[in-house]
């Protein structure tokens, strides 16, 4: 079959990690008889340098006419002093909004080969970590009314957390659907003891849960969830939460599995075209050195295959190839330990591509 994929390489290590992912996708194409047509529109700093804006309209159009979008990362010191609306990160918020991507899905899996990389004690990780954070992505406090006003105490700044029933329903359905094919448990995280928006969140999630009788629903306050994640992460299957709480908890969930270079994510809306990206940033400190870990991007490409292109066998082939390369002892510098075999970013891509071809 033939597919069109927009590859937003971005800045810093973005081109290196997306090139490694493309070498794996090319191997999938050969092995399974597909054709992937890549387009490379600009985003972030690269787009600012060429067009003066972080998200040119041509990039939005190219993404909208593709079946899936693979993103590297955006940003870097070169653009840090630009005004807020011209920062590379605005490109990221803009493309999520333009594609209506309201659900951010971040699996956090502790690979058995990399147990030692977790900062948690062995007795905590002995039951494994295999959870997914489902974060609402285009609502809540990051998009609510904000501003400056006068108060009796002088100048005051405010941001507003607001959620409609419809916004909560659609993200909750994604979480329950996901849980159906996993361990069938959703933990909805909120602050319903304080916030009205969380009270509405909780009652709406409970209503959605009625349509999923096989999935257990548990409610947890966000402060407790932050604590439980480091106390016993194995209790979680799918964590469903709002934009800001998800932003914070998903970084915590990523950290407890070891390297930031290993974790993929997808952002989904109502259309099949999703955006798939590693959870890390553009790592300017190692950019251009062929030292980045491309596995998070390669696993994001696997999510792209199953979610947007309906190619589950191909996705599994990529995931298995990653496991085999790790179990053969290959490591990029971020996860290297004495006795392992050293791989650069491009070498890691080649090794995983070879495993796909030779499986
Ligand atoms: P970062 O994730 O880029 O880097 C944090 C640390 O992790 C660095 O030491 C880096 O070398 C390391 N690291 C990150 N990815 C790695 C990989 N694949 N392999 C090995 N090591 C890796 O976060 P930061 O330093 O806070 O941000 C750098 C830039 O990235 C900033 O401009 C920031 O705004 C941007 N950013 C972009 C995204 C995105 O595009 N989605 C997300 C976060 C940050």
Short mmCIF file of C-alpha atoms and ligand atoms in Angstrom, two decimals:
data_model
loop_
_atom_site.label_atom_id
_atom_site.label_comp_id
_atom_site.label_asym_id
_atom_site.label_seq_id
_atom_site.Cartn_x
_atom_site.Cartn_y
_atom_site.Cartn_z
CA UNK A 1 0.00 0.00 0.00
CA UNK A 2 1.08 3.61 -0.53
CA UNK A 3 1.01 6.30 2.21
CA UNK A 4 1.92 9.97 2.51
CA UNK A 5 3.73 10.93 5.72
CA UNK A 6 4.67 14.50 6.68
CA UNK A 7 7.99 14.52 8.56
CA UNK A 8 8.48 17.68 10.63
CA UNK A 9 12.16 17.35 11.44
CA UNK A 10 12.39 20.57 13.46
CA UNK A 11 15.55 21.74 15.20
CA UNK A 12 18.55 20.46 17.19
CA UNK A 13 18.60 16.65 17.15
CA UNK A 14 15.26 16.65 15.25
CA UNK A 15 16.78 15.87 11.81
CA UNK A 16 19.07 13.13 13.23
CA UNK A 17 16.34 11.24 15.11
CA UNK A 18 13.76 11.52 12.33
CA UNK A 19 16.34 10.28 9.78
CA UNK A 20 16.95 7.25 11.98
CA UNK A 21 13.18 6.64 12.17
CA UNK A 22 12.91 6.96 8.39
CA UNK A 23 15.57 4.28 7.91
CA UNK A 24 13.39 1.97 10.03
CA UNK A 25 10.21 2.93 8.13
CA UNK A 26 12.07 2.24 4.87
CA UNK A 27 12.92 -1.23 6.16
CA UNK A 28 9.22 -1.75 7.02
CA UNK A 29 8.30 -0.66 3.48
CA UNK A 30 10.69 -3.25 1.97
CA UNK A 31 9.71 -6.04 4.34
CA UNK A 32 5.94 -5.59 4.02
CA UNK A 33 5.72 -4.27 0.43
CA UNK A 34 4.54 -0.70 1.14
CA UNK A 35 5.54 2.68 -0.25
CA UNK A 36 5.96 5.64 2.12
CA UNK A 37 6.07 9.04 0.41
CA UNK A 38 7.70 11.52 2.79
CA UNK A 39 7.24 15.30 2.74
CA UNK A 40 9.51 17.55 4.83
CA UNK A 41 7.70 20.81 5.67
CA UNK A 42 9.42 23.18 8.11
CA UNK A 43 8.41 23.94 11.70
CA UNK A 44 9.98 25.72 14.68
CA UNK A 45 13.33 27.47 14.40
CA UNK A 46 13.99 26.11 10.90
CA UNK A 47 10.73 27.70 9.70
CA UNK A 48 11.53 30.98 11.49
CA UNK A 49 14.89 31.12 9.71
CA UNK A 50 13.30 30.62 6.29
CA UNK A 51 9.83 32.20 6.58
CA UNK A 52 9.97 34.36 9.72
CA UNK A 53 7.20 32.34 11.47
CA UNK A 54 7.33 29.04 13.43
CA UNK A 55 4.40 27.48 11.58
CA UNK A 56 3.97 28.51 7.93
CA UNK A 57 0.54 27.89 6.36
CA UNK A 58 2.26 25.61 3.81
CA UNK A 59 3.30 23.31 6.69
CA UNK A 60 -0.28 23.09 7.99
CA UNK A 61 -1.54 22.33 4.47
CA UNK A 62 1.10 19.65 3.90
CA UNK A 63 0.23 17.98 7.23
CA UNK A 64 -3.51 18.13 6.55
CA UNK A 65 -3.01 16.39 3.20
CA UNK A 66 -0.94 13.59 4.79
CA UNK A 67 -2.12 10.41 6.47
CA UNK A 68 0.17 10.93 9.45
CA UNK A 69 2.72 13.37 10.84
CA UNK A 70 6.07 12.39 12.40
CA UNK A 71 7.75 15.16 14.40
CA UNK A 72 11.31 15.41 15.73
CA UNK A 73 11.54 18.34 18.16
CA UNK A 74 11.63 22.14 18.00
CA UNK A 75 13.52 24.94 19.73
CA UNK A 76 17.01 25.94 20.71
CA UNK A 77 19.07 28.79 22.15
CA UNK A 78 19.27 30.56 18.78
CA UNK A 79 15.57 31.49 19.02
CA UNK A 80 15.24 31.86 22.82
CA UNK A 81 15.14 35.66 22.79
CA UNK A 82 12.39 36.06 20.21
CA UNK A 83 9.01 37.42 21.40
CA UNK A 84 6.58 34.73 22.68
CA UNK A 85 4.43 34.50 19.55
CA UNK A 86 7.52 33.87 17.40
CA UNK A 87 9.12 31.17 19.59
CA UNK A 88 9.61 27.74 17.92
CA UNK A 89 7.36 26.10 20.54
CA UNK A 90 4.42 28.16 19.20
CA UNK A 91 4.72 26.06 16.06
CA UNK A 92 4.04 22.95 18.11
CA UNK A 93 0.94 24.35 19.85
CA UNK A 94 -0.21 25.69 16.48
CA UNK A 95 0.03 22.40 14.59
CA UNK A 96 -1.78 20.50 17.39
CA UNK A 97 -4.56 23.07 17.25
CA UNK A 98 -4.70 23.18 13.44
CA UNK A 99 -5.08 19.40 13.27
CA UNK A 100 -7.59 19.32 16.19
CA UNK A 101 -5.38 16.95 18.20
CA UNK A 102 -7.05 16.92 21.61
CA UNK A 103 -5.60 13.68 23.01
CA UNK A 104 -1.96 13.20 23.92
CA UNK A 105 -1.06 9.59 24.58
CA UNK A 106 2.18 8.80 26.32
CA UNK A 107 3.03 5.20 27.13
CA UNK A 108 5.62 4.81 29.88
CA UNK A 109 7.17 1.35 29.75
CA UNK A 110 10.17 0.12 31.70
CA UNK A 111 12.02 -2.18 29.26
CA UNK A 112 13.17 -5.28 31.12
CA UNK A 113 16.63 -4.87 29.50
CA UNK A 114 16.93 -1.38 31.04
CA UNK A 115 15.63 -1.92 34.58
CA UNK A 116 18.78 -0.40 36.04
CA UNK A 117 18.09 2.89 34.24
CA UNK A 118 15.07 3.69 36.46
CA UNK A 119 15.89 6.05 39.34
CA UNK A 120 13.45 4.05 41.52
CA UNK A 121 14.66 1.26 43.84
CA UNK A 122 14.47 -2.32 42.53
CA UNK A 123 11.86 -3.24 45.14
CA UNK A 124 9.54 -0.59 43.62
CA UNK A 125 10.12 -1.53 39.98
CA UNK A 126 10.08 -5.30 40.52
CA UNK A 127 6.45 -5.49 39.32
CA UNK A 128 7.32 -3.50 36.19
CA UNK A 129 6.04 -0.18 34.86
CA UNK A 130 3.60 -0.30 31.97
CA UNK A 131 1.20 2.63 31.97
CA UNK A 132 -0.21 5.17 29.55
CA UNK A 133 -0.97 8.80 30.32
CA UNK A 134 -3.92 10.17 28.31
CA UNK A 135 -3.69 13.94 28.53
CA UNK A 136 -6.26 16.44 27.20
CA UNK A 137 -4.22 18.63 24.88
CA UNK A 138 -6.07 21.65 23.53
CA UNK A 139 -8.25 22.79 26.44
CA UNK A 140 -7.90 23.73 30.10
CA UNK A 141 -5.73 26.40 31.63
CA UNK A 142 -3.22 26.62 28.74
CA UNK A 143 -6.03 27.78 26.45
CA UNK A 144 -8.39 29.53 28.92
CA UNK A 145 -8.98 33.24 29.39
CA UNK A 146 -5.88 34.99 30.75
CA UNK A 147 -4.58 38.46 31.33
CA UNK A 148 -3.54 41.22 33.70
CA UNK A 149 -5.93 43.29 35.79
CA UNK A 150 -5.95 45.69 38.70
CA UNK A 151 -6.77 44.31 42.14
CA UNK A 152 -6.88 45.89 45.61
CA UNK A 153 -3.31 44.59 46.01
CA UNK A 154 -2.10 46.13 42.75
CA UNK A 155 -1.45 44.45 39.40
CA UNK A 156 -2.69 40.85 39.19
CA UNK A 157 -2.22 38.12 36.57
CA UNK A 158 -4.77 35.35 36.00
CA UNK A 159 -5.24 32.16 33.95
CA UNK A 160 -8.49 30.21 33.72
CA UNK A 161 -9.07 26.46 33.85
CA UNK A 162 -12.28 25.70 31.95
CA UNK A 163 -13.59 22.40 30.54
CA UNK A 164 -16.86 21.67 28.77
CA UNK A 165 -18.70 18.35 29.09
CA UNK A 166 -17.97 17.70 25.40
CA UNK A 167 -14.22 18.20 25.84
CA UNK A 168 -14.13 15.81 28.80
CA UNK A 169 -16.33 13.20 27.13
CA UNK A 170 -14.18 12.91 24.01
CA UNK A 171 -10.87 12.54 25.90
CA UNK A 172 -12.46 10.09 28.37
CA UNK A 173 -13.68 7.90 25.50
CA UNK A 174 -10.12 7.70 24.15
CA UNK A 175 -8.85 6.57 27.57
CA UNK A 176 -11.54 3.91 28.03
CA UNK A 177 -11.07 2.61 24.48
CA UNK A 178 -7.36 2.25 25.15
CA UNK A 179 -7.93 0.53 28.50
CA UNK A 180 -10.24 -2.04 26.85
CA UNK A 181 -7.22 -3.50 25.04
CA UNK A 182 -4.89 -3.27 28.04
CA UNK A 183 -5.45 -4.16 31.71
CA UNK A 184 -8.90 -2.53 31.75
CA UNK A 185 -8.36 0.11 34.41
CA UNK A 186 -8.68 3.91 34.07
CA UNK A 187 -7.43 6.21 36.83
CA UNK A 188 -8.98 9.64 36.31
CA UNK A 189 -6.82 12.28 37.96
CA UNK A 190 -8.31 15.62 39.06
CA UNK A 191 -8.56 18.06 41.96
CA UNK A 192 -12.29 17.66 42.55
CA UNK A 193 -11.94 18.49 46.26
CA UNK A 194 -11.11 22.09 45.26
CA UNK A 195 -11.86 22.93 41.62
CA UNK A 196 -15.30 23.19 39.99
CA UNK A 197 -13.76 22.26 36.63
CA UNK A 198 -12.54 19.03 38.25
CA UNK A 199 -15.99 18.31 39.72
CA UNK A 200 -17.50 18.50 36.23
CA UNK A 201 -14.57 16.42 34.94
CA UNK A 202 -15.29 13.70 37.53
CA UNK A 203 -19.06 13.45 36.93
CA UNK A 204 -18.57 13.47 33.15
CA UNK A 205 -15.93 10.71 33.28
CA UNK A 206 -18.26 8.62 35.49
CA UNK A 207 -21.01 8.99 32.88
CA UNK A 208 -18.68 7.90 30.04
CA UNK A 209 -17.55 4.92 32.17
CA UNK A 210 -21.12 3.56 32.10
CA UNK A 211 -20.59 2.69 28.41
CA UNK A 212 -17.50 0.66 29.32
CA UNK A 213 -18.71 -1.84 31.94
CA UNK A 214 -15.60 -4.03 31.51
CA UNK A 215 -13.25 -1.20 32.46
CA UNK A 216 -12.69 -0.29 36.12
CA UNK A 217 -12.78 3.45 36.89
CA UNK A 218 -10.82 4.86 39.81
CA UNK A 219 -10.63 8.57 40.76
CA UNK A 220 -7.50 10.07 42.30
CA UNK A 221 -6.52 13.59 43.35
CA UNK A 222 -3.52 14.90 41.45
CA UNK A 223 -1.29 15.37 44.49
CA UNK A 224 -1.88 11.76 45.51
CA UNK A 225 -1.27 10.58 41.91
CA UNK A 226 2.12 12.32 41.86
CA UNK A 227 3.02 10.46 45.05
CA UNK A 228 1.59 7.07 43.97
CA UNK A 229 3.60 7.18 40.73
CA UNK A 230 6.84 6.93 42.68
CA UNK A 231 5.42 4.76 45.48
CA UNK A 232 3.97 1.99 43.30
CA UNK A 233 3.76 2.73 39.55
CA UNK A 234 2.60 -0.82 38.79
CA UNK A 235 -0.89 0.07 40.13
CA UNK A 236 -1.56 2.24 37.04
CA UNK A 237 -2.80 1.11 33.64
CA UNK A 238 -4.36 4.18 31.92
CA UNK A 239 -4.13 7.59 33.60
CA UNK A 240 -6.72 10.05 32.25
CA UNK A 241 -6.19 13.70 33.05
CA UNK A 242 -6.40 17.36 32.04
CA UNK A 243 -3.89 19.39 30.06
CA UNK A 244 -1.85 20.85 32.92
CA UNK A 245 -2.00 17.84 35.29
CA UNK A 246 -1.07 15.62 32.32
CA UNK A 247 1.84 17.84 31.39
CA UNK A 248 3.34 17.37 34.84
CA UNK A 249 2.45 13.71 35.49
CA UNK A 250 3.60 12.50 32.07
CA UNK A 251 7.09 13.93 32.65
CA UNK A 252 7.16 12.21 36.04
CA UNK A 253 6.01 8.95 34.44
CA UNK A 254 8.72 9.29 31.79
CA UNK A 255 11.46 9.88 34.31
CA UNK A 256 10.72 6.77 36.36
CA UNK A 257 11.29 4.55 33.31
CA UNK A 258 14.86 5.75 32.79
CA UNK A 259 15.97 7.72 29.76
CA UNK A 260 13.97 10.49 28.22
CA UNK A 261 15.26 9.22 24.85
CA UNK A 262 13.12 6.07 24.96
CA UNK A 263 9.53 7.25 25.24
CA UNK A 264 7.21 7.89 22.28
CA UNK A 265 3.90 9.75 22.13
CA UNK A 266 0.97 10.30 19.86
CA UNK A 267 -1.48 13.18 19.60
CA UNK A 268 -4.88 12.29 18.20
CA UNK A 269 -8.11 13.99 17.22
CA UNK A 270 -11.26 12.89 15.44
CA UNK A 271 -9.55 12.21 12.10
CA UNK A 272 -7.19 9.28 11.59
CA UNK A 273 -4.25 11.63 10.91
CA UNK A 274 -2.31 11.84 14.16
CA UNK A 275 0.95 13.47 15.13
CA UNK A 276 3.67 11.21 16.53
CA UNK A 277 6.73 12.49 18.37
CA UNK A 278 9.26 11.60 21.07
CA UNK A 279 8.49 13.16 24.44
CA UNK A 280 11.87 14.91 24.68
CA UNK A 281 12.99 18.25 23.26
CA UNK A 282 15.59 19.23 20.68
CA UNK A 283 18.59 18.55 23.00
CA UNK A 284 20.78 21.40 21.68
CA UNK A 285 23.66 20.19 23.90
CA UNK A 286 24.14 17.06 21.77
CA UNK A 287 22.76 18.27 18.40
CA UNK A 288 24.94 17.51 15.37
CA UNK A 289 27.04 14.95 17.28
CA UNK A 290 25.20 11.80 16.14
CA UNK A 291 24.82 11.02 19.86
CA UNK A 292 21.04 11.22 20.39
CA UNK A 293 18.94 8.19 21.23
CA UNK A 294 16.51 7.72 18.31
CA UNK A 295 14.45 4.97 20.00
CA UNK A 296 11.68 7.32 21.24
CA UNK A 297 11.21 8.56 17.67
CA UNK A 298 11.37 5.04 16.21
CA UNK A 299 8.73 3.87 18.71
CA UNK A 300 6.66 6.96 17.78
CA UNK A 301 6.87 5.75 14.18
CA UNK A 302 5.56 2.38 15.39
CA UNK A 303 2.58 4.16 17.00
CA UNK A 304 2.07 5.99 13.68
CA UNK A 305 1.97 2.69 11.79
CA UNK A 306 -0.71 1.13 13.98
CA UNK A 307 -2.80 4.21 14.78
CA UNK A 308 -2.89 6.30 11.60
CA UNK A 309 -2.01 3.73 8.91
CA UNK A 310 -3.78 0.69 10.39
CA UNK A 311 -0.65 -1.46 10.12
CA UNK A 312 -0.48 -3.35 13.46
CA UNK A 313 1.83 -6.15 12.27
CA UNK A 314 4.31 -3.59 10.94
CA UNK A 315 4.21 -1.69 14.26
CA UNK A 316 4.85 -4.88 16.22
CA UNK A 317 7.79 -5.69 13.92
CA UNK A 318 9.37 -2.33 14.82
CA UNK A 319 8.77 -2.77 18.57
CA UNK A 320 10.25 -6.27 18.49
CA UNK A 321 13.26 -5.02 16.52
CA UNK A 322 13.92 -2.38 19.20
CA UNK A 323 13.74 -5.05 21.93
CA UNK A 324 16.14 -7.34 20.07
CA UNK A 325 18.72 -4.60 19.50
CA UNK A 326 18.58 -3.66 23.20
CA UNK A 327 18.83 -7.29 24.30
CA UNK A 328 21.92 -7.69 22.08
CA UNK A 329 23.52 -5.02 24.26
CA UNK A 330 23.55 -2.01 21.88
CA UNK A 331 23.24 1.35 23.68
CA UNK A 332 23.37 5.02 22.70
CA UNK A 333 25.43 7.22 25.09
CA UNK A 334 22.43 8.23 27.28
CA UNK A 335 21.78 4.61 28.34
CA UNK A 336 25.33 3.25 27.98
CA UNK A 337 26.86 1.30 30.83
CA UNK A 338 30.14 -0.63 31.05
CA UNK A 339 30.05 -3.83 29.04
CA UNK A 340 27.43 -2.63 26.52
CA UNK A 341 28.10 -1.99 22.84
CA UNK A 342 28.24 1.67 21.83
CA UNK A 343 25.93 2.93 19.08
CA UNK A 344 25.61 6.38 17.56
CA UNK A 345 22.17 7.72 16.64
CA UNK A 346 22.47 6.70 12.99
CA UNK A 347 23.98 3.29 13.88
CA UNK A 348 21.06 2.59 16.25
CA UNK A 349 18.65 3.39 13.39
CA UNK A 350 20.55 1.04 11.04
CA UNK A 351 20.62 -1.78 13.62
CA UNK A 352 16.87 -1.57 14.24
CA UNK A 353 16.16 -1.36 10.50
CA UNK A 354 18.30 -4.49 9.95
CA UNK A 355 16.37 -6.35 12.66
CA UNK A 356 13.09 -5.45 10.91
CA UNK A 357 14.45 -6.77 7.60
CA UNK A 358 15.92 -9.95 9.09
CA UNK A 359 12.97 -10.94 11.31
P1 LIG B 1 15.48 18.33 26.13
O1 LIG B 1 14.51 17.21 26.24
O2 LIG B 1 15.79 18.80 24.77
O3 LIG B 1 16.87 17.88 26.82
C1 LIG B 1 16.97 17.56 28.20
C2 LIG B 1 18.20 16.65 28.42
O4 LIG B 1 17.90 15.36 27.88
C3 LIG B 1 19.45 17.14 27.68
O5 LIG B 1 20.58 16.84 28.46
C4 LIG B 1 19.47 16.31 26.41
O6 LIG B 1 20.76 16.11 25.87
C5 LIG B 1 18.84 15.01 26.87
N1 LIG B 1 18.10 14.36 25.77
C6 LIG B 1 16.93 14.76 25.24
N2 LIG B 1 16.57 13.96 24.24
C7 LIG B 1 17.55 13.02 24.13
C8 LIG B 1 17.76 11.91 23.27
N3 LIG B 1 16.90 11.57 22.31
N4 LIG B 1 18.90 11.19 23.45
C9 LIG B 1 19.76 11.49 24.40
N5 LIG B 1 19.62 12.52 25.25
C10 LIG B 1 18.53 13.29 25.12
O7 LIG B 1 14.93 19.51 27.04
P2 LIG B 1 15.48 21.00 27.24
O8 LIG B 1 16.97 20.98 27.28
O9 LIG B 1 14.72 21.52 28.39
O10 LIG B 1 14.99 21.79 25.95
C11 LIG B 1 15.80 22.02 24.80
C12 LIG B 1 14.94 22.70 23.73
O11 LIG B 1 13.88 21.80 23.33
C13 LIG B 1 14.25 23.96 24.23
O12 LIG B 1 14.29 24.91 23.20
C14 LIG B 1 12.82 23.51 24.51
O13 LIG B 1 11.90 24.56 24.41
C15 LIG B 1 12.63 22.48 23.43
N6 LIG B 1 11.59 21.47 23.71
C16 LIG B 1 10.90 21.02 22.64
C17 LIG B 1 9.97 20.00 22.81
C18 LIG B 1 9.26 19.49 21.60
O14 LIG B 1 9.64 19.83 20.48
N7 LIG B 1 8.24 18.66 21.76
C19 LIG B 1 9.74 19.47 24.08
C20 LIG B 1 10.50 19.92 25.15
C21 LIG B 1 11.44 20.93 24.96
#
